[in-house]
Amino acid sequence: QVQLVESGGGLAQPGGSLRLSCVSSTFTLDEYAIGWFRQVPGKELEWVSCITSVSGTTRYADSVKGRFTASRDNAKNTAFLQMDSLKPEDTADYFCATERMAGYYCSDIPDQYISWGQGTQVSVSS
């Protein structure tokens, strides 16, 4: 399993932007799809987005479609989640995770992901 670290969280105003990063310093990420999840304390884990390993195809939850953009830079072992037009309901802890055998399609099911980062907090408030 890879070891992942998220960063880039913080406080933003409604309508503002943040960019999250997910990096592995010990393993290459090019064979893994990267998924993004978020969780509010006491509530279910919510799938946000993913990007495939080979094609770089992205998928998004309806709640963030058109506002969030997933990308990756395999040379830097880094994946990104650009979050624009932020809303208060985007407030959560955000996690990245890796999925194998996902060259052209990535999953929205948490159990398909084998390694997880520690999370980074995103707060959206006026």
Coordinates of N, CA, C and O in Angstrom, one line a residue:
Q1 N 0.8 -1.2 0.0 CA 0.0 0.0 0.0 C 0.9 1.2 0.0 O 1.9 1.3 0.6
V2 N 0.4 2.3 -0.7 CA 1.1 3.6 -0.7 C 0.8 4.3 0.6 O -0.2 4.0 1.3
Q3 N 1.7 5.3 0.9 CA 1.5 6.2 2.0 C 1.1 7.6 1.5 O 1.9 8.1 0.7
L4 N 0.0 8.1 1.9 CA -0.5 9.4 1.3 C -0.6 10.5 2.4 O -0.9 10.2 3.6
V5 N -0.3 11.7 2.0 CA -0.5 12.8 2.8 C -1.2 13.9 2.1 O -0.8 14.3 1.0
E6 N -2.3 14.4 2.7 CA -3.1 15.5 2.1 C -2.7 16.8 2.7 O -2.2 16.9 3.9
S7 N -2.8 17.9 1.9 CA -2.5 19.2 2.4 C -3.4 20.2 1.6 O -4.0 19.8 0.6
G8 N -3.4 21.4 2.0 CA -4.1 22.5 1.3 C -5.4 22.9 1.9 O -6.0 23.8 1.4
G9 N -5.9 22.2 2.9 CA -7.1 22.6 3.5 C -7.0 23.9 4.3 O -5.9 24.4 4.5
G10 N -8.1 24.4 4.7 CA -8.1 25.7 5.4 C -9.5 26.3 5.4 O -10.5 25.6 5.2
L11 N -9.5 27.6 5.6 CA -10.7 28.4 5.7 C -10.9 29.2 4.4 O -10.0 29.8 3.9
A12 N -12.1 29.1 3.9 CA -12.4 29.8 2.7 C -13.8 30.4 2.8 O -14.7 29.9 3.6
Q13 N -14.1 31.6 2.2 CA -15.4 32.2 2.1 C -16.3 31.5 1.1 O -15.7 30.9 0.1
P14 N -17.6 31.5 1.2 CA -18.4 31.0 0.2 C -18.1 31.7 -1.2 O -17.9 32.9 -1.2
G15 N -18.0 30.9 -2.2 CA -17.6 31.4 -3.5 C -16.1 31.4 -3.7 O -15.6 31.6 -4.9
G16 N -15.3 31.1 -2.7 CA -13.9 31.1 -2.8 C -13.4 29.8 -3.3 O -14.1 28.9 -3.7
S17 N -12.0 29.6 -3.3 CA -11.4 28.4 -3.8 C -10.3 27.9 -2.9 O -9.7 28.7 -2.1
L18 N -10.1 26.6 -2.9 CA -8.9 26.0 -2.3 C -8.5 24.9 -3.2 O -9.2 24.3 -4.0
R19 N -7.2 24.5 -3.1 CA -6.6 23.4 -3.9 C -6.0 22.4 -2.9 O -5.1 22.8 -2.2
L20 N -6.5 21.2 -2.9 CA -6.0 20.2 -2.0 C -4.9 19.4 -2.8 O -5.0 19.2 -4.0
S21 N -3.9 18.9 -2.1 CA -2.9 18.1 -2.7 C -2.8 16.8 -2.0 O -3.1 16.7 -0.8
C22 N -2.5 15.7 -2.7 CA -2.3 14.4 -2.2 C -1.0 13.8 -2.7 O -0.9 13.6 -3.9
V23 N -0.1 13.5 -1.8 CA 1.3 13.2 -2.3 C 1.7 11.9 -1.6 O 1.4 11.6 -0.5
S24 N 2.4 11.1 -2.4 CA 3.1 9.9 -1.9 C 4.6 10.1 -2.1 O 5.1 10.4 -3.2
S25 N 5.4 10.0 -1.0 CA 6.8 10.2 -1.0 C 7.6 8.9 -1.1 O 8.8 8.9 -1.2
T26 N 6.9 7.7 -0.9 CA 7.6 6.4 -0.9 C 7.2 5.5 -2.0 O 7.9 4.5 -2.3
F27 N 6.1 5.7 -2.7 CA 5.6 4.9 -3.8 C 5.2 5.7 -4.9 O 4.8 6.9 -4.8
T28 N 5.3 5.2 -6.1 CA 4.8 5.9 -7.3 C 3.3 5.7 -7.4 O 2.8 4.6 -7.0
L29 N 2.6 6.7 -7.8 CA 1.1 6.7 -7.9 C 0.6 6.3 -9.3 O -0.6 6.3 -9.4
D30 N 1.5 6.1 -10.3 CA 1.0 6.0 -11.6 C 0.1 4.8 -11.9 O -0.6 4.8 -12.9
E31 N 0.2 3.8 -11.0 CA -0.6 2.6 -11.2 C -1.9 2.6 -10.4 O -2.7 1.7 -10.4
Y32 N -2.2 3.7 -9.7 CA -3.3 3.9 -8.9 C -4.2 5.0 -9.4 O -3.8 6.1 -9.7
A33 N -5.5 4.7 -9.4 CA -6.5 5.8 -9.4 C -6.5 6.5 -8.0 O -6.2 5.9 -7.0
I34 N -6.8 7.8 -8.0 CA -6.9 8.5 -6.8 C -8.3 9.0 -6.6 O -9.0 9.6 -7.4
G35 N -8.9 8.6 -5.4 CA -10.2 9.0 -5.0 C -10.2 10.1 -4.0 O -9.2 10.1 -3.2
W36 N -11.2 10.9 -4.0 CA -11.3 11.9 -2.9 C -12.6 11.7 -2.2 O -13.7 11.5 -2.9
F37 N -12.6 11.7 -0.9 CA -13.7 11.5 0.0 C -13.8 12.7 1.0 O -12.8 13.3 1.3
R38 N -14.9 12.9 1.6 CA -15.1 13.9 2.6 C -16.0 13.3 3.7 O -16.9 12.5 3.4
Q39 N -15.8 13.8 4.9 CA -16.6 13.4 6.0 C -16.8 14.5 7.0 O -15.9 15.1 7.5
V40 N -18.1 14.7 7.4 CA -18.4 15.6 8.5 C -18.5 14.7 9.8 O -19.1 13.6 9.7
P41 N -18.0 15.1 10.9 CA -18.1 14.3 12.1 C -19.5 13.9 12.4 O -20.4 14.7 12.4
G42 N -19.6 12.6 12.7 CA -20.9 12.0 13.0 C -21.7 11.6 11.8 O -22.8 11.0 11.9
K43 N -21.2 11.9 10.5 CA -22.0 11.5 9.3 C -21.2 10.6 8.5 O -20.0 10.3 8.7
E44 N -21.9 10.0 7.5 CA -21.3 9.0 6.6 C -20.1 9.6 5.7 O -20.2 10.8 5.4
L45 N -19.2 8.8 5.4 CA -18.2 9.2 4.4 C -18.8 9.4 3.1 O -19.6 8.6 2.6
E46 N -18.5 10.5 2.4 CA -19.1 10.8 1.1 C -18.0 10.8 0.0 O -17.0 11.5 0.2
W47 N -18.2 10.1 -1.0 CA -17.4 10.1 -2.2 C -17.5 11.5 -2.9 O -18.6 11.9 -3.1
V48 N -16.4 12.1 -3.3 CA -16.4 13.4 -3.9 C -16.0 13.3 -5.4 O -16.7 13.8 -6.3
S49 N -14.9 12.6 -5.7 CA -14.3 12.6 -7.0 C -13.3 11.5 -7.1 O -12.8 10.9 -6.1
C50 N -12.9 11.1 -8.3 CA -11.7 10.3 -8.6 C -11.2 10.5 -9.9 O -11.8 11.1 -10.8
I51 N -9.9 10.1 -10.1 CA -9.2 10.2 -11.4 C -8.5 9.0 -11.6 O -7.8 8.4 -10.8
T52 N -8.6 8.4 -12.8 CA -8.0 7.1 -13.2 C -6.5 7.2 -13.4 O -5.9 8.2 -13.6
S53 N -5.9 6.0 -13.4 CA -4.4 5.9 -13.4 C -3.9 6.1 -14.8 O -2.9 6.8 -15.1
V54 N -4.5 5.5 -15.8 CA -4.0 5.5 -17.2 C -4.6 6.6 -18.0 O -3.8 7.4 -18.6
S55 N -5.9 6.7 -18.1 CA -6.5 7.7 -19.0 C -6.6 9.1 -18.4 O -6.8 10.0 -19.1
G56 N -6.5 9.2 -17.0 CA -6.7 10.4 -16.4 C -8.2 10.9 -16.4 O -8.5 12.1 -16.2
T57 N -9.1 10.0 -16.6 CA -10.5 10.3 -16.6 C -11.0 10.6 -15.2 O -10.6 9.9 -14.3
T58 N -11.8 11.6 -15.1 CA -12.3 12.1 -13.8 C -13.8 11.8 -13.7 O -14.6 11.8 -14.7
R59 N -14.3 11.6 -12.5 CA -15.7 11.5 -12.2 C -15.9 12.3 -10.9 O -15.1 12.5 -10.1
Y60 N -17.2 12.8 -10.8 CA -17.5 13.7 -9.7 C -18.9 13.4 -9.1 O -19.8 13.0 -9.9
A61 N -19.0 13.5 -7.8 CA -20.4 13.5 -7.2 C -21.2 14.6 -7.7 O -20.7 15.7 -8.1
D62 N -22.5 14.4 -7.8 CA -23.4 15.5 -8.3 C -23.3 16.7 -7.5 O -23.4 17.8 -8.0
S63 N -23.0 16.6 -6.2 CA -22.9 17.7 -5.3 C -21.8 18.7 -5.6 O -21.8 19.9 -5.2
V64 N -20.7 18.2 -6.3 CA -19.6 19.0 -6.6 C -19.3 19.2 -8.1 O -18.4 20.0 -8.5
K65 N -20.1 18.5 -8.9 CA -19.8 18.6 -10.4 C -20.0 20.0 -10.9 O -20.9 20.7 -10.5
G66 N -19.0 20.4 -11.7 CA -18.9 21.8 -12.2 C -18.2 22.7 -11.3 O -17.9 23.9 -11.7
R67 N -17.9 22.4 -10.1 CA -17.2 23.2 -9.1 C -15.8 22.7 -8.8 O -14.9 23.5 -8.5
F68 N -15.7 21.4 -8.7 CA -14.4 20.8 -8.3 C -13.7 20.1 -9.6 O -14.4 19.6 -10.5
T69 N -12.4 20.1 -9.6 CA -11.6 19.5 -10.7 C -10.5 18.7 -10.1 O -9.7 19.2 -9.4
A70 N -10.5 17.4 -10.4 CA -9.4 16.5 -10.0 C -8.4 16.5 -11.1 O -8.7 16.5 -12.3
S71 N -7.1 16.4 -10.7 CA -6.0 16.3 -11.7 C -4.9 15.5 -11.0 O -4.9 15.2 -9.8
R72 N -3.8 15.2 -11.8 CA -2.7 14.5 -11.2 C -1.4 14.9 -11.9 O -1.4 15.2 -13.1
D73 N -0.3 14.8 -11.2 CA 1.0 14.9 -11.8 C 1.8 13.7 -11.4 O 2.4 13.7 -10.3
N74 N 1.9 12.7 -12.2 CA 2.5 11.5 -11.8 C 4.0 11.6 -11.6 O 4.6 10.9 -10.8
A75 N 4.7 12.5 -12.3 CA 6.1 12.8 -12.1 C 6.4 13.3 -10.7 O 7.5 13.0 -10.2
K76 N 5.4 13.9 -10.1 CA 5.6 14.4 -8.7 C 4.9 13.5 -7.7 O 4.9 13.9 -6.5
N77 N 4.3 12.4 -8.1 CA 3.6 11.5 -7.2 C 2.5 12.3 -6.5 O 2.3 12.1 -5.3
T78 N 1.8 13.2 -7.2 CA 0.9 14.1 -6.5 C -0.4 14.1 -7.3 O -0.4 14.1 -8.5
A79 N -1.5 14.2 -6.6 CA -2.8 14.4 -7.1 C -3.4 15.7 -6.5 O -3.0 16.0 -5.4
F80 N -4.3 16.3 -7.2 CA -4.9 17.6 -6.8 C -6.4 17.6 -6.9 O -7.0 16.9 -7.7
L81 N -7.0 18.3 -6.0 CA -8.4 18.6 -6.1 C -8.6 20.1 -6.0 O -8.4 20.7 -4.9
Q82 N -8.9 20.7 -7.1 CA -9.2 22.1 -7.2 C -10.6 22.3 -6.9 O -11.5 21.8 -7.5
M83 N -10.9 23.1 -5.8 CA -12.3 23.4 -5.4 C -12.6 24.8 -5.6 O -12.0 25.7 -4.9
D84 N -13.5 25.1 -6.5 CA -14.0 26.5 -6.8 C -15.4 26.6 -6.4 O -16.2 25.6 -6.2
S85 N -15.9 27.9 -6.3 CA -17.3 28.2 -5.9 C -17.7 27.4 -4.7 O -18.8 26.8 -4.6
L86 N -16.9 27.5 -3.7 CA -17.1 26.7 -2.5 C -18.4 27.2 -1.8 O -18.8 28.4 -1.8
K87 N -19.1 26.2 -1.2 CA -20.3 26.4 -0.4 C -20.1 26.0 1.0 O -19.3 25.1 1.3
P88 N -20.9 26.5 1.9 CA -20.8 26.1 3.3 C -20.9 24.6 3.5 O -20.3 24.0 4.4
E89 N -21.7 23.9 2.7 CA -21.9 22.5 2.8 C -20.7 21.7 2.3 O -20.7 20.5 2.5
D90 N -19.7 22.3 1.8 CA -18.5 21.7 1.4 C -17.6 21.5 2.7 O -16.5 20.8 2.6
T91 N -17.9 22.1 3.8 CA -17.1 22.0 5.0 C -17.1 20.5 5.4 O -18.1 19.9 5.6
A92 N -15.9 20.0 5.6 CA -15.7 18.6 6.0 C -14.2 18.3 6.1 O -13.3 19.2 5.7
D93 N -13.8 17.1 6.6 CA -12.5 16.6 6.5 C -12.4 15.9 5.1 O -13.2 15.0 4.8
Y94 N -11.3 16.2 4.4 CA -11.2 15.6 3.0 C -10.0 14.6 3.0 O -8.9 14.9 3.6
F95 N -10.2 13.5 2.4 CA -9.3 12.4 2.4 C -9.0 12.0 0.9 O -9.9 12.0 0.1
C96 N -7.8 11.6 0.6 CA -7.5 11.0 -0.6 C -7.2 9.5 -0.4 O -6.8 9.1 0.7
A97 N -7.3 8.7 -1.4 CA -7.1 7.3 -1.3 C -6.8 6.7 -2.7 O -7.0 7.3 -3.7
T98 N -6.2 5.5 -2.7 CA -5.7 4.9 -3.9 C -6.5 3.6 -4.2 O -6.9 2.9 -3.3
E99 N -6.7 3.4 -5.5 CA -7.4 2.3 -6.0 C -6.6 1.6 -7.1 O -6.2 2.3 -8.0
R100 N -6.4 0.3 -7.0 CA -5.7 -0.5 -8.0 C -6.7 -0.9 -9.1 O -7.9 -0.9 -8.9
M101 N -6.1 -1.3 -10.2 CA -6.9 -1.8 -11.4 C -7.9 -0.9 -11.8 O -9.1 -1.2 -12.1
A102 N -7.5 0.4 -11.9 CA -8.5 1.5 -12.3 C -7.8 2.4 -13.3 O -7.8 3.6 -13.1
G103 N -7.4 1.8 -14.4 CA -6.8 2.6 -15.4 C -7.7 3.5 -16.2 O -7.3 4.5 -16.7
Y104 N -8.9 3.0 -16.4 CA -9.9 3.8 -17.2 C -11.2 4.0 -16.5 O -12.1 4.7 -17.1
Y105 N -11.4 3.5 -15.3 CA -12.6 3.7 -14.6 C -12.2 3.7 -13.1 O -11.5 2.8 -12.7
C106 N -12.7 4.6 -12.3 CA -12.5 4.7 -10.9 C -13.8 4.6 -10.1 O -14.8 5.1 -10.6
S107 N -13.7 4.1 -8.9 CA -14.9 3.7 -8.1 C -15.3 4.8 -7.2 O -14.5 5.6 -6.7
D108 N -16.6 4.8 -6.9 CA -17.2 5.7 -5.8 C -17.4 4.9 -4.5 O -18.1 5.4 -3.6
I109 N -16.9 3.7 -4.4 CA -17.1 2.8 -3.3 C -15.9 2.8 -2.4 O -14.8 2.4 -2.8
P110 N -16.0 3.3 -1.2 CA -14.8 3.4 -0.3 C -14.1 2.1 -0.1 O -12.8 2.1 -0.1
D111 N -14.8 0.9 -0.1 CA -14.1 -0.4 0.1 C -13.2 -0.8 -1.0 O -12.3 -1.7 -0.9
Q112 N -13.3 -0.1 -2.2 CA -12.4 -0.4 -3.3 C -11.0 0.3 -3.1 O -10.1 0.0 -3.9
Y113 N -10.9 1.2 -2.2 CA -9.7 1.9 -2.0 C -8.8 1.2 -0.9 O -9.3 0.9 0.1
I114 N -7.5 1.1 -1.1 CA -6.7 0.3 -0.3 C -5.8 1.1 0.6 O -5.3 0.6 1.6
S115 N -5.5 2.4 0.4 CA -4.7 3.2 1.2 C -5.3 4.6 1.3 O -5.8 5.1 0.3
W116 N -5.2 5.2 2.5 CA -5.8 6.5 2.8 C -4.9 7.4 3.4 O -4.0 7.0 4.2
G117 N -5.1 8.7 3.1 CA -4.3 9.7 3.8 C -5.0 10.0 5.2 O -6.0 9.5 5.6
Q118 N -4.4 11.0 5.9 CA -4.8 11.3 7.2 C -6.0 12.3 7.2 O -6.6 12.5 8.3
G119 N -6.2 13.0 6.1 CA -7.2 14.0 6.0 C -6.7 15.4 6.2 O -5.7 15.7 6.9
T120 N -7.4 16.3 5.6 CA -7.2 17.8 5.8 C -8.5 18.5 5.9 O -9.5 18.2 5.1
Q121 N -8.6 19.4 6.8 CA -9.9 20.0 7.1 C -10.1 21.2 6.1 O -9.3 22.0 5.9
V122 N -11.4 21.3 5.6 CA -11.8 22.4 4.8 C -13.0 23.0 5.5 O -14.0 22.3 5.8
S123 N -13.0 24.3 5.7 CA -14.1 25.0 6.3 C -14.5 26.2 5.4 O -13.6 27.0 5.0
V124 N -15.8 26.2 5.1 CA -16.3 27.3 4.3 C -17.3 28.0 5.1 O -18.4 27.5 5.4
S125 N -17.0 29.3 5.3 CA -17.9 30.1 6.2 C -17.8 31.6 5.9 O -16.7 32.0 5.5
S126 N -18.9 32.3 6.0 CA -18.9 33.7 5.8 C -18.7 34.4 7.1 O -18.6 35.7 7.2

